Coordinates of C-alpha atoms in Angstrom, one line a residue:
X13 CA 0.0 0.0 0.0
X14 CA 1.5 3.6 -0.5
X15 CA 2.0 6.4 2.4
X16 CA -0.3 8.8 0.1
X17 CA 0.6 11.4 -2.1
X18 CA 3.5 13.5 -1.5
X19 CA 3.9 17.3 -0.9
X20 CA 5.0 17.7 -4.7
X21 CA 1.6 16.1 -5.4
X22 CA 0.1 19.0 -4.3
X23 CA 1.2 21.6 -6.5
X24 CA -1.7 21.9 -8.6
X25 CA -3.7 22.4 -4.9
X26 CA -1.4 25.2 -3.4
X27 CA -1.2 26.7 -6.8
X28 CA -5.4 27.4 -5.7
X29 CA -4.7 29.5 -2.8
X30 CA -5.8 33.2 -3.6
X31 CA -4.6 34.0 0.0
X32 CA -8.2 35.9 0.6
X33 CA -7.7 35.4 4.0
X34 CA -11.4 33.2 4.1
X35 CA -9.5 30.9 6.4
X36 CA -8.7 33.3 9.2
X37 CA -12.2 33.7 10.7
X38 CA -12.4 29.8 11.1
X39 CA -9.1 28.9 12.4
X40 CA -8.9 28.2 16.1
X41 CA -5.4 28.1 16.3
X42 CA -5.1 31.4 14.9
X43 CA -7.9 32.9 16.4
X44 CA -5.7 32.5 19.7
X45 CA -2.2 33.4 18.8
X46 CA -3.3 36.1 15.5
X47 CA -0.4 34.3 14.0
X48 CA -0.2 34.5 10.1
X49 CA 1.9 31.4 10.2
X50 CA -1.1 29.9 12.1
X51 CA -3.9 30.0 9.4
X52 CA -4.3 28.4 6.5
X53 CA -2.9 30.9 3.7
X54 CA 0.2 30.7 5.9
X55 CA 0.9 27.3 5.8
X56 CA 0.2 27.1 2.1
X57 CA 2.9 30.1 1.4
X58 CA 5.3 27.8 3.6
X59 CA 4.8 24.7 1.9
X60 CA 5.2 26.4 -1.7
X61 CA 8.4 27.9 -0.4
X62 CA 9.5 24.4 0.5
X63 CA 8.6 22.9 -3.0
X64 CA 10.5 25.7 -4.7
X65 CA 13.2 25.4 -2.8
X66 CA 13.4 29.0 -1.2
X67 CA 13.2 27.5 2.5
X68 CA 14.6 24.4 4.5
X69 CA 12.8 22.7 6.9
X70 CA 14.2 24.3 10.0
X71 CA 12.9 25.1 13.5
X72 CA 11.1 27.7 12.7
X73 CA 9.5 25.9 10.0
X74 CA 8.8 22.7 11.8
X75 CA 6.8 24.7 14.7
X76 CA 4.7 26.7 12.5
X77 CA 3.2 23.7 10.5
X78 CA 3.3 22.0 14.2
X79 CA 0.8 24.1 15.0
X80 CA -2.6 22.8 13.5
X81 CA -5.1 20.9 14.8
X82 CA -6.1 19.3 11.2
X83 CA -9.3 20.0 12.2
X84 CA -10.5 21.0 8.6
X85 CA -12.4 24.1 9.3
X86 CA -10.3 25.9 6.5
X87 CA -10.8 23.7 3.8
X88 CA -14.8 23.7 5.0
X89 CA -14.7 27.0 4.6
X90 CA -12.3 27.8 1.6
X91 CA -13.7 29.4 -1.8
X92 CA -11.1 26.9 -4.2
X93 CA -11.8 24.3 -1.6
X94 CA -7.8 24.1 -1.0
X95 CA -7.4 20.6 1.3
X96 CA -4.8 22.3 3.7
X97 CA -5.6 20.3 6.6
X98 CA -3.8 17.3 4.4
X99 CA -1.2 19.7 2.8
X100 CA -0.1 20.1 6.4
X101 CA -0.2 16.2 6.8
X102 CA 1.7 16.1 3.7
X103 CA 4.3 18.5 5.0
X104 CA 4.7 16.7 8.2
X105 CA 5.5 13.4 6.3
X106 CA 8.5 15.4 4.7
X107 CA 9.7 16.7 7.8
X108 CA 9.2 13.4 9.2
X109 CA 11.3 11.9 6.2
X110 CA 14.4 14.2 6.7
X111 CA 14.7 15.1 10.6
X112 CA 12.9 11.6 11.9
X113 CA 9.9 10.9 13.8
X114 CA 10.1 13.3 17.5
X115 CA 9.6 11.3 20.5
X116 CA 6.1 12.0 20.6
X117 CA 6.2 10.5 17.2
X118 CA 8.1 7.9 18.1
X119 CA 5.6 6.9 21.0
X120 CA 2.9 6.9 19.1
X121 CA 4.4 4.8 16.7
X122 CA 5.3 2.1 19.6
X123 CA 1.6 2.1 21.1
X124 CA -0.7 2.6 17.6
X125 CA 1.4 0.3 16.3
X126 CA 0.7 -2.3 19.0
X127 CA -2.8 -3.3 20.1
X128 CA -1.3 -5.6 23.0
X129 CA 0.2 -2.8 24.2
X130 CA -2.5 -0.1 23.9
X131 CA -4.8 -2.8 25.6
X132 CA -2.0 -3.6 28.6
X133 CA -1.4 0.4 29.6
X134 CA -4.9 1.6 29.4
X135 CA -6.1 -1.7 31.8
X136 CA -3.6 0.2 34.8
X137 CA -4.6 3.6 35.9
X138 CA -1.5 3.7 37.5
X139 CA 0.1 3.9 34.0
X140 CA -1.8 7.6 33.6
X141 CA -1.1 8.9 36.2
X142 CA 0.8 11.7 35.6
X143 CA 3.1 11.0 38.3
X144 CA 4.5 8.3 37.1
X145 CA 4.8 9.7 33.8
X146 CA 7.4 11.8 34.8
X147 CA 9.7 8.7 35.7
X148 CA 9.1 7.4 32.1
X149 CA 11.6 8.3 29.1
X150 CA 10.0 11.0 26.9
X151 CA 10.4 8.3 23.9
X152 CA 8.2 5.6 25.0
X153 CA 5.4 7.1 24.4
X154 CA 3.1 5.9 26.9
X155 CA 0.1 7.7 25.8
X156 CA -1.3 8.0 22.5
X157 CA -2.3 11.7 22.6
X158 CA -1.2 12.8 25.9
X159 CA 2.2 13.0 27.4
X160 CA 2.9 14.2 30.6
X161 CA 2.4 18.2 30.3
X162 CA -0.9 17.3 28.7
X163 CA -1.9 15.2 31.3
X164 CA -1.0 17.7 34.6
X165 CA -4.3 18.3 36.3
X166 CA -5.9 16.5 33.6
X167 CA -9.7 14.8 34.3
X168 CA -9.4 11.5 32.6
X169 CA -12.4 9.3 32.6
X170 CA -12.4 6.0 35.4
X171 CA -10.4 3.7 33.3
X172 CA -12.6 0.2 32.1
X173 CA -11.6 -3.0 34.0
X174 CA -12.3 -4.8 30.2
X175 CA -12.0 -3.2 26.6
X176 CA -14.8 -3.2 24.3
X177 CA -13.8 -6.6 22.7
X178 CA -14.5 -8.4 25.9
X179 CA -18.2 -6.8 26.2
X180 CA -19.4 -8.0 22.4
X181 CA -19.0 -10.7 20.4
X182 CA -17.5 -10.7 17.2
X183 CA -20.9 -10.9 14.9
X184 CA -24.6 -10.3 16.3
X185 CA -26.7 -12.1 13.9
X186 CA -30.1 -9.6 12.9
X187 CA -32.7 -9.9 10.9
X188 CA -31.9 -11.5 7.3
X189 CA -34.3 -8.4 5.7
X190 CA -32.2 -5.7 7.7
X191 CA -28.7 -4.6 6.7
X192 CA -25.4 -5.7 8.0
X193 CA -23.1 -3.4 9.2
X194 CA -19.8 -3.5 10.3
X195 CA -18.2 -1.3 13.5
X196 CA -15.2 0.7 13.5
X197 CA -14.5 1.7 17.1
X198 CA -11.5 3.7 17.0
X199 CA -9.2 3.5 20.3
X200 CA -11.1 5.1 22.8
X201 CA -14.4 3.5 22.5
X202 CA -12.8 0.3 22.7
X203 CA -10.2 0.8 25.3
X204 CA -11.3 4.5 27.4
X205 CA -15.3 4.4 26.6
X206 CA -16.4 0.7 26.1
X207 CA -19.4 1.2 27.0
X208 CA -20.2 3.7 24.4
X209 CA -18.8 1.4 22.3
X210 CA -21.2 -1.1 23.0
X211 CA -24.1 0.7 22.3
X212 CA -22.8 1.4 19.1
X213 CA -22.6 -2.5 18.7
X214 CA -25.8 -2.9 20.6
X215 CA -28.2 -0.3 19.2
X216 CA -27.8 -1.1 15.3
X217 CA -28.7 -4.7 16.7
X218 CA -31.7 -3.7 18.4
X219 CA -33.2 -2.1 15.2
X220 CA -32.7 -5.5 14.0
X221 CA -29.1 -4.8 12.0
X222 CA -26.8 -7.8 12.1
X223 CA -23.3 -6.5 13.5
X224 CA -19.7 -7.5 12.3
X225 CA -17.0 -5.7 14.7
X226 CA -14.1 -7.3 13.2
X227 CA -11.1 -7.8 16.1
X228 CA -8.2 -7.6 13.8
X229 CA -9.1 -3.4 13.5
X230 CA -7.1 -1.2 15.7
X231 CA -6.3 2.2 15.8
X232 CA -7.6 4.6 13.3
X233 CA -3.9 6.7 12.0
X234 CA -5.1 9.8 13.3
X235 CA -2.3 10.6 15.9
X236 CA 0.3 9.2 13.4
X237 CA -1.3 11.3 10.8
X238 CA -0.6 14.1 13.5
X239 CA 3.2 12.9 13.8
X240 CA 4.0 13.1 10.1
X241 CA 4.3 9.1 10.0
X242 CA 3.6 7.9 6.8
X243 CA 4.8 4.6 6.7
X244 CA 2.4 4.0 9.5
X245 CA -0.6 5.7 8.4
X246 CA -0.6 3.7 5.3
X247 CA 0.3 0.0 7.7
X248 CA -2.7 1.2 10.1
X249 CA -5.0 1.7 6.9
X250 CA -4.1 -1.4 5.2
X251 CA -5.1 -3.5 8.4
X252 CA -8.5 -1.6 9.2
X253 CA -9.5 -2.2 5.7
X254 CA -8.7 -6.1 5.4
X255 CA -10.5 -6.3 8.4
X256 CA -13.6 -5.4 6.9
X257 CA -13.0 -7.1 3.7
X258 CA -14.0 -10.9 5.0
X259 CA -18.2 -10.2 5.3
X260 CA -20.0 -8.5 2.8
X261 CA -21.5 -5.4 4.6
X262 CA -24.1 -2.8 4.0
X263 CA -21.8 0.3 5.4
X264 CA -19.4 0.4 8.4
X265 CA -20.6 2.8 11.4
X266 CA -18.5 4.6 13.2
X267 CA -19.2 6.9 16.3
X268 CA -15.8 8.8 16.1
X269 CA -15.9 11.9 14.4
X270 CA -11.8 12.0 14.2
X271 CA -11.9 8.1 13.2
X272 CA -14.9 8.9 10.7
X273 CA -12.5 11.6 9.2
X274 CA -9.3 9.6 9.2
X275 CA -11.2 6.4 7.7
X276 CA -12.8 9.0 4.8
X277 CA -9.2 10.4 4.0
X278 CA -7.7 6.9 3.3
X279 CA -7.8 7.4 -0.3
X280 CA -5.8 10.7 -0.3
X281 CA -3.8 9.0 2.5
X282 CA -3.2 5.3 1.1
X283 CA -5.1 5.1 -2.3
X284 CA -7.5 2.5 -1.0
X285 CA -10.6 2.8 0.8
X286 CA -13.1 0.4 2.7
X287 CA -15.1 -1.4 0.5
X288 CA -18.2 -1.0 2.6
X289 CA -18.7 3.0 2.4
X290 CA -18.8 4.8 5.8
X291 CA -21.7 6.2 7.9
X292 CA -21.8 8.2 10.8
X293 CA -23.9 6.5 13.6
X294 CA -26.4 9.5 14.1
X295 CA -27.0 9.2 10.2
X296 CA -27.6 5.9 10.0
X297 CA -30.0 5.7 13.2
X298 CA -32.2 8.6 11.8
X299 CA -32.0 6.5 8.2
X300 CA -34.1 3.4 10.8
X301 CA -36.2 5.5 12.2
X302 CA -34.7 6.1 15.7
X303 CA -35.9 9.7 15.8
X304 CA -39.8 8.9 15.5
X305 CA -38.9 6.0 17.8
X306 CA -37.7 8.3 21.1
X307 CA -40.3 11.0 20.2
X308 CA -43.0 8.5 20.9
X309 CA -41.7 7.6 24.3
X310 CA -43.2 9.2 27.2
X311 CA -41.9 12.2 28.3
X312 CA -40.3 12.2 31.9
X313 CA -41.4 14.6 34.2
X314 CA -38.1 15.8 34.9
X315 CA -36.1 16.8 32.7
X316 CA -32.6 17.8 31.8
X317 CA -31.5 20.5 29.8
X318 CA -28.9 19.0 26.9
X319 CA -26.6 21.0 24.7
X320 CA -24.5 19.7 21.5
X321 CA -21.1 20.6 20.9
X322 CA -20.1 20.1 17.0
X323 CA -17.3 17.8 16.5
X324 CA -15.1 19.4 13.8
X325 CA -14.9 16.0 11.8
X326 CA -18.8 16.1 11.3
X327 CA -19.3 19.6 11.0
X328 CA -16.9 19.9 8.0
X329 CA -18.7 16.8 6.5
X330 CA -21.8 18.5 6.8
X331 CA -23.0 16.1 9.8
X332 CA -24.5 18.8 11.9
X333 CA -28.5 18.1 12.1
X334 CA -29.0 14.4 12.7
X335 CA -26.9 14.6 16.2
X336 CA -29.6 17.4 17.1
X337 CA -32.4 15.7 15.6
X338 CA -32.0 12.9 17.9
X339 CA -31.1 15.3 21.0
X340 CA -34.4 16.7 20.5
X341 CA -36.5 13.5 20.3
X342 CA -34.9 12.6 23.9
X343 CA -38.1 11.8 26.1
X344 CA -35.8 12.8 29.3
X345 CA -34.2 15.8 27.8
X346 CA -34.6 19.3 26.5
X347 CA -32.2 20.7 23.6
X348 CA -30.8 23.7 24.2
X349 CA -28.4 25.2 21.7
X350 CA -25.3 26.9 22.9
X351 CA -23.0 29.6 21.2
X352 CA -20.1 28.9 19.7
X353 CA -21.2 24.8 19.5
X354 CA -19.3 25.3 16.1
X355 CA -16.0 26.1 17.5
X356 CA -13.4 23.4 18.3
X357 CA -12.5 21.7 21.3
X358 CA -8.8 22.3 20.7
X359 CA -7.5 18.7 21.0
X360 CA -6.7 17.9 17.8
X361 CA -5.0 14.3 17.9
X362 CA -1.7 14.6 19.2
X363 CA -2.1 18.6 19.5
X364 CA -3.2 18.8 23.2
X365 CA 0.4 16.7 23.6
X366 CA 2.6 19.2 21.8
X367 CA 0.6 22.3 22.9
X368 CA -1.5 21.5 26.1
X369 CA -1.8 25.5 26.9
X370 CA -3.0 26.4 23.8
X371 CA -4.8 23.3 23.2
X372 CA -7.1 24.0 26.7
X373 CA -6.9 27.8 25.7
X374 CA -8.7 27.0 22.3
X375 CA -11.2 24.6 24.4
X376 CA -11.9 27.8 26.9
X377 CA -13.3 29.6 24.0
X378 CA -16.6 27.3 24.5
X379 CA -17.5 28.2 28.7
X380 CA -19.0 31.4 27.9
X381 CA -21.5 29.4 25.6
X382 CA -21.8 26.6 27.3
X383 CA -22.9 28.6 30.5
X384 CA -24.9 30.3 28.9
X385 CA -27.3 27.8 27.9
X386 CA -28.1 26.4 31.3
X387 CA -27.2 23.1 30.1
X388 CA -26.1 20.6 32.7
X389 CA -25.2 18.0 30.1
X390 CA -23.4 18.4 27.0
X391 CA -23.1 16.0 24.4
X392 CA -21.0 15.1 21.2
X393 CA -20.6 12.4 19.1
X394 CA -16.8 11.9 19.5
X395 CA -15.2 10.5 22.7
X396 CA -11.9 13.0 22.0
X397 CA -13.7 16.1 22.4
X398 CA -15.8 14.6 25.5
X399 CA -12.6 14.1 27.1
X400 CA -11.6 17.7 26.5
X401 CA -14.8 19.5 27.1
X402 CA -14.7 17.4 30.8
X403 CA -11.3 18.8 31.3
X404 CA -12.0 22.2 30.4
X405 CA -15.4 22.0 32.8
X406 CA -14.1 20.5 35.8
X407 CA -10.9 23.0 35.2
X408 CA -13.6 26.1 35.1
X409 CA -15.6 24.1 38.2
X410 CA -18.9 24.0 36.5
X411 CA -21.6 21.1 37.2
X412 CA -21.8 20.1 33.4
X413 CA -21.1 16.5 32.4
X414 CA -19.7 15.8 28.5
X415 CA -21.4 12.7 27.1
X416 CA -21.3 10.7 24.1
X417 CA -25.0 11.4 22.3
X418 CA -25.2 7.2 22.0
X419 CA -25.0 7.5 26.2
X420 CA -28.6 9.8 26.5
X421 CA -30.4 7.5 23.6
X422 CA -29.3 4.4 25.5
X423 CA -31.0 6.4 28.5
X424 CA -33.9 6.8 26.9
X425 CA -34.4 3.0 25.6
X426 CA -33.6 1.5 28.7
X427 CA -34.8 4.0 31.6
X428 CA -38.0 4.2 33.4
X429 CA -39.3 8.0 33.6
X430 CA -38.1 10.0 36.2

């Protein structure tokens, strides 16, 4: 399989840049340090510099395109539709390829690559505590998005005694007339949120679905994406996809947004793609009907209010309405919408690692908007931004909880009233 295309592949894609400056307003690493190196039409002038040869790829270099999130939101928004999220992935693998892999880069190679080892450190909370991380060499890599500044006074969720693998089987046999759909979990709803990724498993087989969640798939390639590490991007793709290839399956759901974006990139990153095309979990469960389903449940007599914070991975793929839709049919729940539910969290794979002041500065953005609404839950529909919106919370001492969307419909299904 091959790492992708290249930065020289990209010419024709730079060459599109009319630096109008479109990106600016949408960039949250720029709208917290005003750098012009941070936005979009800065990174583009950096990387056409490299391909003409006019710069090297010093320090100074190597920080500026270290700081984006890849979140997206300037290719979303861009008039020529200029893809520099993976420009910047591009230029990473580059940097990578001359100056080698840093030790964050290095880590993440040693855990993604591993699933016996991803399973073995996340079983032991002693393993995160921060504490101990600071007795642990840099380079191994403990963590696969947070190293030991990123996780000082960090709230991490109570770590699962058993991964998702040990909660489901392998195939849930449906209905013969319904479809059968496969399950991409990602890393943390099999190893940090099982449960969450058991309903995903669950739910599609309640609706009558038969279920395929393959144990051969591991982690997505979104924090070695983040590192620059081609070669293991394309060896992380490879395996995901072959591990769908043995049933014949109507679409593979995922309730990730950063995994849904990785696993929709394969092509530009690899030049292969599932065969089974991808489907957000909120799309498909308003596709069976889900949404008529909770509205006809009886409304509890005490309610919550619930707000919805915008995963960028969805929003930029346009998957902004059928997370709400469902929110709103919640029997035990009111929807209330916040300001700002747009703007990112400010993790960003292995961002919050590299940059964990600027990554929870870009997540403080969202308090004002989040108090605001009077919500005292607030949901999103992927588990990285649920860990960083509970960070940034408990940090700011409100009494707000960050949920998975999956948790509250779960709720509803299988709670009495209250």
């Amino acid at each position: 399989m091959t790492e992708g295309k290249t930065l020289a592949e990209f010419q024709d894609e730079i060459d599109q840049c009319a630096r109008c400056g479109s990106c600016q307003a949408h960039c949250p690493v720029y709208l917290e340090t005003g750098r012009e190196g941070s936005v979009a039409r800065g990174k583009i002038v950096l990387a056409a510099a490299v391909l003409s040869g006019e710069v090297e790829l010093d320090q100074r270099l190597r920080e500026e395109i270290d700081l984006c999130l890849l979140c997206g939101s300037c290719a979303a928004q861009c008039p020529n539709k200029v893809p520099t999220n993976t420009i910047v992935a591009a230029l990473r693998q580059r940097i990578a390829a001359t100056h080698g892999l840093s030790a964050l880069g290095k880590g993440v190679a040693a855990l993604t690559g591993s699933k016996p080892l991803l399973g073995t450190l996340v079983k032991s909370a002693d393993l995160l505590a921060p504490l101990l991380f600071k007795k642990i060499p840099a380079t191994s890599g403990l963590r696969l998005r947070f190293g030991p500044a990123a996780l000082k006074n960090r709230s991490l969720p109570p770590l699962p005694e058993h991964n998702l693998f040990a909660q489901v089987p392998e195939f849930l046999q449906g209905d013969p007339a319904q479809p059968v759909v496969g399950v991409f979990a990602g890393c943390a709803l099999t190893y940090l949120y099982p449960h969450v990724g058991e309903i995903l498993a669950r739910l599609p087989h309640r609706l009558g679905c038969s279920v395929y969640v393959p144990r051969s798939q591991g982690c997505c390639g979104m924090p070695a994406r983040s590192s620059g590490n081609g070669p293991l991007v394309a060896s992380l793709a490879e395996a995901n996809i072959n591990a769908f290839a043995g049933r014949e399956l109507d679409c593979i759901l995922t309730a990730c947004a950063s995994c849904r974006g990785m696993m929709a990139d394969y092509s530009a990153a690899t030049g292969h793609t599932p065969a089974a095309h991808l489907v957000d979990l909120h799309v498909f469960l308003r596709r069976q009907g889900l949404g008529e389903q909770l509205a006809a449940l009886p409304k509890w007599p005490h309610r919550f209010r619930v707000t919805y914070h915008d995963p960028c991975h969805l929003r930029t793929a346009g998957i902004t309405r059928e997370p709400r839709a469902l929110l709103a049919a919640l029997p035990q729940a009111d929807l209330v919408e916040m300001e700002d539910a747009s703007l990112c969290c400010g993790l960003g794979g292995t961002f919050a690692a590299v940059h964990p002041d600027l990554s929870r500065a870009i997540g403080d953005r969202k308090l004002a908007g989040l108090q605001a609404s009077g919500a005292t839950i607030i949901a999103s529909g992927c588990p990285g931004c649920i860990l960083q919106l509970q960070d940034i919370i408990d940090r700011a001492g409100l009494a707000v909880k960050a949920v998975h969307t999956l948790e509250l419909i779960h709720q509803a299904l299988t709670e009495a009233p209250s």
